Tab-separated table of C-alpha atoms in Angstrom:
chain	number	residue	atom	x	y	z
A	1	MET	CA	215.314	99.677	186.847
A	2	SER	CA	216.004	96.065	187.475
A	3	ARG	CA	214.688	93.941	190.336
A	4	PRO	CA	217.230	92.415	192.696
A	5	GLY	CA	218.432	88.876	191.916
A	6	TRP	CA	217.996	85.905	194.209
A	7	ALA	CA	220.121	82.851	195.007
A	8	GLU	CA	219.153	79.457	193.644
A	9	HIS	CA	217.494	76.933	195.937
A	10	GLY	CA	217.585	73.863	193.708
A	11	ARG	CA	219.357	72.498	190.611
A	12	ASN	CA	218.284	75.231	188.188
A	13	PRO	CA	220.664	78.195	188.372
A	14	PHE	CA	219.228	79.749	185.238
A	15	LEU	CA	215.907	80.578	186.931
A	16	SER	CA	217.451	83.541	188.712
A	17	ALA	CA	218.588	84.982	185.401
A	18	LEU	CA	215.127	84.736	183.863
A	19	ARG	CA	213.284	86.167	186.818
A	20	ALA	CA	215.679	89.038	187.293
A	21	ALA	CA	215.413	90.401	183.751
A	22	SER	CA	213.906	93.840	183.315
A	23	VAL	CA	213.980	96.518	180.675
A	24	SER	CA	214.792	100.209	180.627
A	25	GLU	CA	214.933	102.516	177.603
A	26	ARG	CA	218.613	101.934	176.967
A	27	GLU	CA	219.733	98.820	178.745
A	28	GLU	CA	218.788	95.424	180.142
A	29	ASP	CA	219.985	94.167	183.548
A	30	VAL	CA	220.230	90.490	184.369
A	31	ASN	CA	220.975	89.586	187.997
A	32	TYR	CA	222.442	86.129	188.334
A	33	SER	CA	223.384	84.075	191.403
A	34	ASP	CA	224.860	80.611	191.753
A	35	LEU	CA	226.112	78.379	194.552
A	36	HIS	CA	228.941	77.069	192.368
A	37	ARG	CA	231.858	79.459	191.712
A	38	GLN	CA	233.033	77.665	188.589
A	39	ARG	CA	229.533	77.558	187.027
A	40	PHE	CA	229.053	81.238	187.892
A	41	ALA	CA	232.339	82.058	186.081
A	42	PHE	CA	231.298	79.899	183.145
A	43	PHE	CA	227.968	81.679	182.660
A	44	ARG	CA	229.572	85.068	183.258
A	45	ALA	CA	232.085	84.403	180.446
A	46	MET	CA	229.319	83.361	178.081
A	47	LEU	CA	227.413	86.576	178.653
A	48	VAL	CA	230.575	88.651	178.262
A	49	GLU	CA	230.818	87.230	174.745
A	50	LEU	CA	227.307	88.657	174.127
A	51	GLY	CA	228.492	92.091	175.218
A	52	ALA	CA	227.527	92.030	178.901
A	53	ASP	CA	229.122	94.462	181.309
A	54	TRP	CA	229.220	92.815	184.748
A	55	SER	CA	229.009	94.690	188.016
A	56	GLY	CA	228.256	94.016	191.663
A	57	LEU	CA	230.267	90.816	191.674
A	58	GLU	CA	230.438	89.456	195.180
A	59	THR	CA	229.996	86.425	197.410
A	60	ARG	CA	227.053	86.483	199.861
A	61	THR	CA	225.446	84.469	202.605
A	62	THR	CA	221.779	84.947	203.362
A	63	ALA	CA	220.027	83.610	206.461
A	64	GLY	CA	217.510	80.936	205.551
A	65	LEU	CA	218.858	80.383	202.060
A	66	ASN	CA	220.975	77.481	200.864
A	67	ALA	CA	221.463	76.154	204.400
A	68	GLY	CA	223.711	79.132	205.066
A	69	GLU	CA	226.108	78.357	202.231
A	70	ALA	CA	227.783	81.202	200.446
A	71	TYR	CA	226.661	81.987	196.878
A	72	HIS	CA	228.031	84.160	194.098
A	73	VAL	CA	226.055	87.024	192.591
A	74	GLY	CA	226.469	89.721	189.959
A	75	THR	CA	224.591	91.938	187.502
A	76	ALA	CA	225.058	91.717	183.721
A	77	THR	CA	224.062	94.880	181.846
A	78	PHE	CA	223.341	94.873	178.083
A	79	ALA	CA	222.884	97.898	175.882
A	80	CYS	CA	219.666	97.649	173.789
A	81	ARG	CA	218.903	100.151	171.033
A	82	ASP	CA	215.313	99.101	170.455
A	83	GLU	CA	212.727	96.406	171.087
A	84	LEU	CA	214.130	94.181	168.321
A	85	GLY	CA	217.608	94.378	169.862
A	86	LEU	CA	216.132	93.466	173.244
A	87	GLN	CA	214.358	90.452	171.793
A	88	ARG	CA	217.527	89.180	170.092
A	89	MET	CA	219.508	89.668	173.271
A	90	LEU	CA	216.984	87.717	175.324
A	91	GLU	CA	217.060	84.909	172.737
A	92	ASP	CA	220.882	84.799	172.944
A	93	ILE	CA	220.764	84.621	176.729
A	94	GLY	CA	218.174	81.870	176.618
A	95	ALA	CA	220.275	79.903	174.112
A	96	ARG	CA	223.147	79.957	176.602
A	97	ILE	CA	221.179	79.335	179.797
A	98	VAL	CA	220.479	75.784	178.565
A	99	PHE	CA	224.167	74.985	178.891
A	100	LEU	CA	223.872	75.371	182.693
A	101	ILE	CA	221.584	72.303	182.935
A	102	ASP	CA	223.556	69.475	184.585
A	103	TRP	CA	226.710	71.550	184.045
A	104	ASN	CA	228.298	70.514	187.329
A	105	ARG	CA	227.577	66.858	186.730
A	106	ALA	CA	229.195	67.034	183.287
A	107	ARG	CA	232.223	68.853	184.705
A	108	LYS	CA	232.825	66.189	187.351
A	109	ARG	CA	232.544	63.406	184.808
A	110	LEU	CA	234.969	65.103	182.456
A	111	GLN	CA	237.467	65.396	185.314
A	112	GLN	CA	237.916	61.646	185.085
A	113	PHE	CA	239.872	62.328	181.857
A	114	VAL	CA	241.421	65.819	182.250
A	115	ASP	CA	242.127	68.208	185.109
A	116	LYS	CA	239.609	70.705	186.534
A	117	SER	CA	240.507	73.671	184.380
A	118	ASP	CA	240.557	71.596	181.196
A	119	ALA	CA	237.132	70.122	182.011
A	120	VAL	CA	235.713	73.654	182.167
A	121	THR	CA	237.485	74.521	178.907
A	122	VAL	CA	235.861	71.532	177.205
A	123	LEU	CA	232.422	72.621	178.398
A	124	ALA	CA	233.026	76.199	177.307
A	125	GLU	CA	234.212	75.225	173.819
A	126	ALA	CA	231.325	72.808	173.369
A	127	ALA	CA	228.866	75.579	174.355
A	128	LYS	CA	230.499	78.042	171.940
A	129	CYS	CA	229.807	75.760	169.012
A	130	GLY	CA	226.234	75.117	170.178
A	131	ALA	CA	226.808	71.466	171.065
A	132	GLY	CA	226.826	71.515	174.850
A	133	HIS	CA	227.167	68.468	177.042
A	134	MET	CA	223.634	67.049	177.396
A	135	GLY	CA	223.921	64.844	174.302
A	136	TRP	CA	227.124	63.346	175.671
A	137	LEU	CA	225.545	62.678	179.077
A	138	ALA	CA	222.440	61.149	177.492
A	139	ALA	CA	224.637	58.875	175.317
A	140	GLY	CA	226.490	57.523	178.312
A	141	GLY	CA	228.900	60.254	179.337
A	142	GLU	CA	232.148	58.877	180.709
A	143	ARG	CA	231.192	55.349	179.647
A	144	LEU	CA	231.620	56.389	175.999
A	145	ILE	CA	235.247	57.358	176.671
A	146	TYR	CA	236.090	54.376	178.875
A	147	THR	CA	234.600	51.973	176.314
A	148	ALA	CA	236.767	53.502	173.574
A	149	MET	CA	239.906	53.358	175.725
A	150	GLN	CA	239.254	49.743	176.703
A	151	ALA	CA	238.691	48.731	173.085
A	152	LEU	CA	242.213	49.880	172.147
A	153	GLY	CA	243.780	47.481	174.630
A	154	ALA	CA	246.726	47.468	176.988
A	155	ASP	CA	249.200	48.639	174.340
A	156	TYR	CA	247.655	52.083	174.710
A	157	PHE	CA	245.697	52.229	177.970
A	158	HIS	CA	245.909	50.462	181.314
A	159	VAL	CA	243.315	50.413	184.072
A	160	GLY	CA	243.685	53.651	186.017
A	161	ASP	CA	245.202	55.642	183.141
A	162	ARG	CA	243.771	59.129	182.708
A	163	LEU	CA	243.300	60.182	179.098
A	164	ASP	CA	245.430	63.349	179.281
A	165	GLN	CA	248.297	61.423	180.843
A	166	VAL	CA	248.453	59.097	177.852
A	167	ILE	CA	247.727	61.379	174.856
A	168	GLY	CA	248.622	64.740	176.388
A	169	ALA	CA	246.466	67.531	177.794
A	170	THR	CA	246.048	69.439	174.486
A	171	GLN	CA	245.046	66.336	172.547
A	172	ALA	CA	242.727	65.166	175.329
A	173	ARG	CA	240.873	68.504	175.404
A	174	ALA	CA	240.428	68.518	171.643
A	175	PHE	CA	239.275	64.936	171.611
A	176	LEU	CA	236.659	65.508	174.340
A	177	ILE	CA	235.321	68.609	172.610
A	178	GLU	CA	234.851	66.600	169.387
A	179	VAL	CA	233.168	63.780	171.338
A	180	LEU	CA	230.664	66.249	172.839
A	181	LYS	CA	229.988	67.652	169.411
A	182	LEU	CA	229.437	64.336	167.713
A	183	ALA	CA	227.246	63.091	170.588
A	184	SER	CA	225.104	66.217	170.415
A	185	GLN	CA	224.616	65.909	166.675
A	186	ALA	CA	223.929	62.182	166.859
A	187	MET	CA	221.349	62.558	169.629
A	188	ARG	CA	219.547	65.323	167.725
A	189	GLN	CA	219.394	63.013	164.727
A	190	ARG	CA	218.128	60.187	166.978
A	191	GLN	CA	221.026	57.902	166.102
A	192	PRO	CA	221.543	54.788	168.293
A	193	VAL	CA	224.025	54.936	171.168
A	194	ALA	CA	225.923	52.007	169.604
A	195	LEU	CA	226.721	54.202	166.606
A	196	ILE	CA	227.959	57.019	168.892
A	197	GLU	CA	230.207	54.494	170.668
A	198	ASP	CA	231.688	53.377	167.339
A	199	GLU	CA	232.302	56.956	166.243
A	200	THR	CA	233.922	57.776	169.589
A	201	ARG	CA	236.280	54.811	169.299
A	202	LEU	CA	237.245	55.729	165.713
A	203	LEU	CA	237.826	59.304	166.808
A	204	LEU	CA	240.162	58.171	169.573
A	205	VAL	CA	242.084	55.985	167.114
A	206	ARG	CA	242.567	58.986	164.839
A	207	TYR	CA	243.915	61.047	167.748
A	208	LEU	CA	246.322	58.269	168.701
A	209	LEU	CA	247.550	58.001	165.119
A	210	ARG	CA	248.148	61.723	164.797
A	211	ARG	CA	249.702	62.161	168.240
A	212	ARG	CA	253.427	62.755	168.503
A	213	ASP	CA	254.077	62.224	172.190
A	214	GLU	CA	256.812	59.691	171.518
A	215	PHE	CA	258.612	62.015	169.122
A	216	ASP	CA	257.848	65.005	171.351
A	217	LEU	CA	260.106	63.614	174.063
A	218	LEU	CA	262.839	62.864	171.531
A	219	ALA	CA	262.501	66.367	170.053
A	220	GLU	CA	262.629	67.992	173.477
A	221	HIS	CA	265.719	65.994	174.327
A	222	ALA	CA	267.313	66.980	171.001
A	223	ALA	CA	266.567	70.626	171.792
A	224	TYR	CA	268.713	70.400	174.931
A	225	CYS	CA	271.485	68.721	172.950
A	226	HIS	CA	271.240	71.478	170.375
A	227	GLU	CA	271.603	74.126	173.123
A	228	LEU	CA	274.716	72.341	174.376
A	229	ALA	CA	276.234	72.124	170.862
A	230	MET	CA	275.458	75.766	170.200
A	231	GLY	CA	276.851	76.701	173.588
A	232	VAL	CA	280.220	75.166	172.711
A	233	ARG	CA	280.333	76.737	169.266
A	234	ASP	CA	279.360	80.205	170.525
A	235	ALA	CA	281.793	80.003	173.422
A	236	LEU	CA	284.668	79.489	171.014
A	237	VAL	CA	283.429	82.212	168.688
A	238	HIS	CA	283.385	84.736	171.586
A	239	GLY	CA	286.652	83.541	173.162
A	240	ARG	CA	285.138	82.131	176.328
A	241	GLN	CA	288.247	79.959	176.750
A	242	TYR	CA	289.949	83.141	177.936
A	243	ASP	CA	287.117	84.295	180.207
A	244	ARG	CA	286.921	82.205	183.376
A	245	LYS	CA	283.723	83.783	184.707
A	246	ALA	CA	281.809	83.427	181.425
A	247	ALA	CA	283.054	79.837	180.978
A	248	LEU	CA	281.926	78.900	184.488
A	249	GLY	CA	278.490	80.440	183.837
A	250	LEU	CA	278.146	78.410	180.645
A	251	ALA	CA	279.209	75.247	182.496
A	252	GLU	CA	276.491	75.776	185.092
A	253	ARG	CA	273.852	76.277	182.392
A	254	ALA	CA	275.130	73.187	180.550
A	255	LYS	CA	274.867	71.128	183.730
A	256	GLU	CA	271.201	72.142	184.054
A	257	TRP	CA	270.500	71.361	180.370
A	258	GLU	CA	272.038	67.931	180.810
A	259	ARG	CA	269.992	67.360	183.950
A	260	GLN	CA	266.768	68.244	182.117
A	261	ALA	CA	267.737	65.842	179.333
A	262	ASP	CA	268.215	63.111	181.964
A	263	LEU	CA	264.726	63.736	183.319
A	264	LEU	CA	263.283	63.174	179.862
A	265	VAL	CA	265.090	59.826	179.714
A	266	MET	CA	263.557	58.837	183.047
A	267	ARG	CA	260.102	59.878	181.876
A	268	SER	CA	260.532	57.724	178.788
A	269	ARG	CA	261.610	54.722	180.883
A	270	ARG	CA	258.598	55.032	183.152
A	271	ARG	CA	256.267	55.073	180.190
A	272	ALA	CA	258.004	52.067	178.636
A	273	GLU	CA	257.450	50.141	181.865
A	274	ARG	CA	253.695	50.670	181.518
A	275	HIS	CA	253.303	50.621	177.741
A	276	PRO	CA	255.393	48.214	175.604
A	277	ARG	CA	255.000	50.391	172.483
A	278	TRP	CA	257.279	52.958	174.206
A	279	ASP	CA	260.218	50.505	174.379
A	280	PRO	CA	261.883	51.459	171.042
A	281	PHE	CA	261.507	55.190	171.815
A	282	SER	CA	262.918	54.689	175.275
A	283	ARG	CA	265.963	52.862	173.878
A	284	LEU	CA	266.489	55.599	171.337
A	285	ILE	CA	266.368	58.444	173.852
A	286	GLU	CA	268.846	56.560	176.025
A	287	ARG	CA	271.255	56.557	173.082
A	288	ALA	CA	270.633	60.235	172.466
A	289	ASP	CA	271.484	60.979	176.117
A	290	ASP	CA	275.116	60.067	175.363
A	291	VAL	CA	275.186	63.089	173.087
A	292	ALA	CA	274.137	65.356	175.976
A	293	ASP	CA	276.669	63.744	178.317
A	294	PHE	CA	279.607	64.276	175.961
A	295	LEU	CA	278.659	67.857	175.136
A	296	GLU	CA	278.183	68.783	178.810
A	297	GLU	CA	281.581	67.214	179.544
A	298	ALA	CA	283.156	69.327	176.755
A	299	ILE	CA	281.741	72.539	178.218
A	300	PHE	CA	282.984	71.572	181.694
A	301	LEU	CA	286.485	71.000	180.270
A	302	LEU	CA	286.324	74.352	178.531
A	303	SER	CA	285.692	75.995	181.936
A	304	LEU	CA	288.858	74.317	183.193
A	305	ILE	CA	290.817	75.514	180.139
A	306	ALA	CA	289.553	79.062	180.827
A	307	ASP	CA	291.044	78.850	184.316
A	308	GLY	CA	294.584	79.609	183.127
A	309	HIS	CA	295.106	76.626	180.819
A	310	HIS	CA	294.743	78.252	177.394
A	311	ARG	CA	298.358	79.040	176.514
A	312	GLY	CA	298.986	78.239	172.862
A	313	TRP	CA	295.292	78.408	171.880
A	314	GLN	CA	295.762	81.448	169.673
A	315	GLY	CA	295.938	81.046	165.916
A	316	GLU	CA	295.776	77.514	164.492
A	317	VAL	CA	294.594	75.817	167.667
A	318	GLN	CA	291.640	78.195	168.026
A	319	GLN	CA	290.739	77.756	164.344
A	320	ALA	CA	290.939	73.948	164.460
A	321	MET	CA	288.764	73.799	167.624
A	322	GLN	CA	286.270	76.142	165.972
A	323	ARG	CA	285.971	73.942	162.902
A	324	LEU	CA	285.371	70.889	165.105
A	325	ALA	CA	282.683	72.689	167.110
A	326	ASP	CA	281.043	73.918	163.900
A	327	GLY	CA	280.945	70.318	162.605
A	328	VAL	CA	279.296	69.094	165.835
A	329	LEU	CA	276.662	71.789	165.684
A	330	ALA	CA	275.906	71.061	162.016
A	331	ALA	CA	275.440	67.379	162.845
A	332	MET	CA	273.107	68.209	165.720
A	333	GLN	CA	271.024	70.498	163.496
A	334	ASP	CA	270.608	67.718	160.945
A	335	GLN	CA	269.572	65.335	163.717
A	336	VAL	CA	266.841	67.823	164.740
A	337	ARG	CA	265.691	68.001	161.119
A	338	ALA	CA	265.582	64.235	160.836
A	339	LEU	CA	263.488	63.959	164.008
A	340	ALA	CA	261.058	66.622	162.757
A	341	VAL	CA	260.481	64.704	159.513
A	342	ALA	CA	260.372	61.301	161.226
A	343	SER	CA	257.551	62.451	163.487
A	344	THR	CA	255.318	63.049	160.479
A	345	LEU	CA	256.133	59.898	158.491
A	346	ASN	CA	253.337	57.414	157.860
A	347	GLU	CA	251.981	55.269	155.066
A	348	GLN	CA	250.633	58.376	153.317
A	349	SER	CA	253.931	60.317	153.434
A	350	SER	CA	255.261	61.542	150.140
A	351	GLY	CA	258.485	60.445	148.469
A	352	THR	CA	259.832	63.924	149.125
A	353	ASP	CA	259.348	63.455	152.893
A	354	HIS	CA	261.237	60.145	152.755
A	355	GLU	CA	264.053	61.696	150.750
A	356	GLU	CA	264.370	64.588	153.159
A	357	PHE	CA	264.543	62.221	156.112
A	358	VAL	CA	267.232	60.002	154.553
A	359	ALA	CA	269.226	63.027	153.383
A	360	ALA	CA	269.312	64.509	156.890
A	361	LEU	CA	270.515	61.179	158.351
A	362	TRP	CA	273.240	60.922	155.699
A	363	ARG	CA	274.447	64.389	156.605
A	364	VAL	CA	274.751	63.229	160.230
A	365	LEU	CA	276.825	60.260	158.997
A	366	ASN	CA	279.056	62.528	156.902
A	367	ALA	CA	279.452	64.987	159.804
A	368	GLU	CA	280.687	62.158	162.054
A	369	ARG	CA	283.308	61.208	159.468
A	370	GLN	CA	284.287	64.826	158.993
A	371	CYS	CA	284.682	65.307	162.742
A	372	ASP	CA	286.968	62.289	162.895
A	373	GLY	CA	289.259	64.074	160.505
A	374	LEU	CA	288.914	67.380	162.345
A	375	LEU	CA	289.897	65.701	165.604
A	376	ARG	CA	293.133	64.496	164.036
A	377	GLU	CA	293.819	68.028	162.824
A	378	VAL	CA	293.243	69.331	166.355
A	379	ARG	CA	295.720	66.818	167.739
A	380	ARG	CA	298.289	67.865	165.158
A	381	VAL	CA	298.081	71.578	165.925
A	382	LEU	CA	298.057	70.937	169.657
A	383	ALA	CA	301.266	68.952	169.351
A	384	GLU	CA	302.812	71.813	167.354
A	385	HIS	CA	301.672	74.782	169.458
A	386	VAL	CA	300.959	73.621	173.033
A	387	SER	CA	303.816	72.639	175.307
A	388	ASP	CA	302.144	72.968	178.709
A	389	CYS	CA	301.152	69.465	179.853
A	390	ALA	CA	297.944	70.502	181.665
A	391	THR	CA	296.785	72.606	178.725
A	392	LEU	CA	297.582	69.818	176.281
A	393	SER	CA	295.719	67.212	178.340
A	394	LEU	CA	292.617	69.360	178.920
A	395	SER	CA	292.521	70.531	175.279
A	396	THR	CA	292.811	66.979	173.965
A	397	ASP	CA	290.035	65.792	176.298
A	398	PHE	CA	287.888	68.714	175.194
A	399	ALA	CA	288.300	67.853	171.496
A	400	ASN	CA	287.733	64.153	172.215
A	401	ALA	CA	284.448	64.895	174.008
A	402	LEU	CA	283.243	66.907	171.003
A	403	GLU	CA	284.119	64.153	168.560
A	404	GLN	CA	282.515	61.488	170.772
A	405	SER	CA	279.254	63.429	170.719
A	406	THR	CA	279.123	62.917	166.951
A	407	ASP	CA	279.748	59.186	167.447
A	408	ALA	CA	276.736	59.131	169.749
A	409	LEU	CA	274.761	61.171	167.235
A	410	LEU	CA	275.568	58.620	164.530
A	411	ALA	CA	274.343	55.741	166.735
A	412	THR	CA	271.177	57.721	167.509
A	413	GLY	CA	270.649	58.399	163.804
A	414	TYR	CA	270.883	54.702	162.948
A	415	GLY	CA	268.386	53.975	165.735
A	416	LEU	CA	266.012	56.613	164.426
A	417	ARG	CA	266.331	55.173	160.918
A	418	LYS	CA	265.444	51.681	162.080
A	419	LEU	CA	262.547	52.927	164.211
A	420	SER	CA	261.092	55.025	161.384
A	421	PHE	CA	261.415	52.294	158.768
A	422	ASN	CA	259.821	49.735	161.049
A	423	ARG	CA	256.893	52.050	161.714
A	424	LEU	CA	256.407	52.366	157.935
A	425	GLY	CA	256.311	48.593	157.629
A	426	GLY	CA	259.836	48.106	156.261
A	427	GLU	CA	262.598	45.927	157.566
A	428	ILE	CA	266.172	47.083	158.082
């Protein structure tokens, strides 16, 4: 049988775990209590990884303890086959209890760079790899990170910037975990703090070089444009110009896609106001937003055509419109490919990567020229087969909007080409 656990009185939550341990023939019970809910959950998760089965989880208040504050308590049960298994299990528990020392202090300091949940994730991952947070705290803690951020200058960080807001939450978590690991190793090897500071700064530089936040916004915007282009193409394939309800539904979705694309443009502008290096990306995404505007306009016009203005669309008109929509979608797909390659280009990129990038951009150029010709073909068949003035006007505007989207794609492609070549050190 196990003795009952007790709530901590001071800064050492692990004492309750040690004092509550007892042995039976088949299992080991560890009663653990903690004032801090997040630290309790942290330790509970670590013991689950060792095979613990938790029970009796509850929140208590005990008169005369902890100034009446509530504390969290539970019992972890481990199966032990023999004395050797018990010894190994106790060693494993002891190896993890050390990660509770100054845990709350480390969590609060990490929250200066990431949010609460990510701070706990950083501590958990550092504990899993045996590094922990004490080396980082001993080497200066948050000062290590702030010193590295300051060293990179205002082009990357301004006073008041939080790390995850600049490099992204995923990158920030990974960076902090690596910092805790390198600090732990360096402190065990008795390396000077100045060396840890240098390694931290170099690590941050590597994360900034590998990050793709600028291209991430462009790629997300391109994804909305791709949805719009595919929406037009699919609508024609399935005859939505004859289905008013379906066309209106598509128009509503297109309006939301275009709105989301606008929000990305605004995000890019705000970043450019704070960080000059965002300026070329902000200008490029503004150009790309013309693509979204023209495609959303085309889908809106299609919903008007579906409202009784589709006489004469059968046969050649339908086929010519379909070819034009196919050309727009192909150009948009090549733009997405070009963006994907551009996001990975650097001084170490292979000639194959460069060739793939240029080839995708040339396909966008060729698609724009092709769509110019397809627009003329649409006009010809409309003049031959459509006599209703409203249908002719709406159909012409629809085709014009599609063709104008490829003009905007071409301008965006040239901007992407210039941006990418400049980043590689070339001049256009």
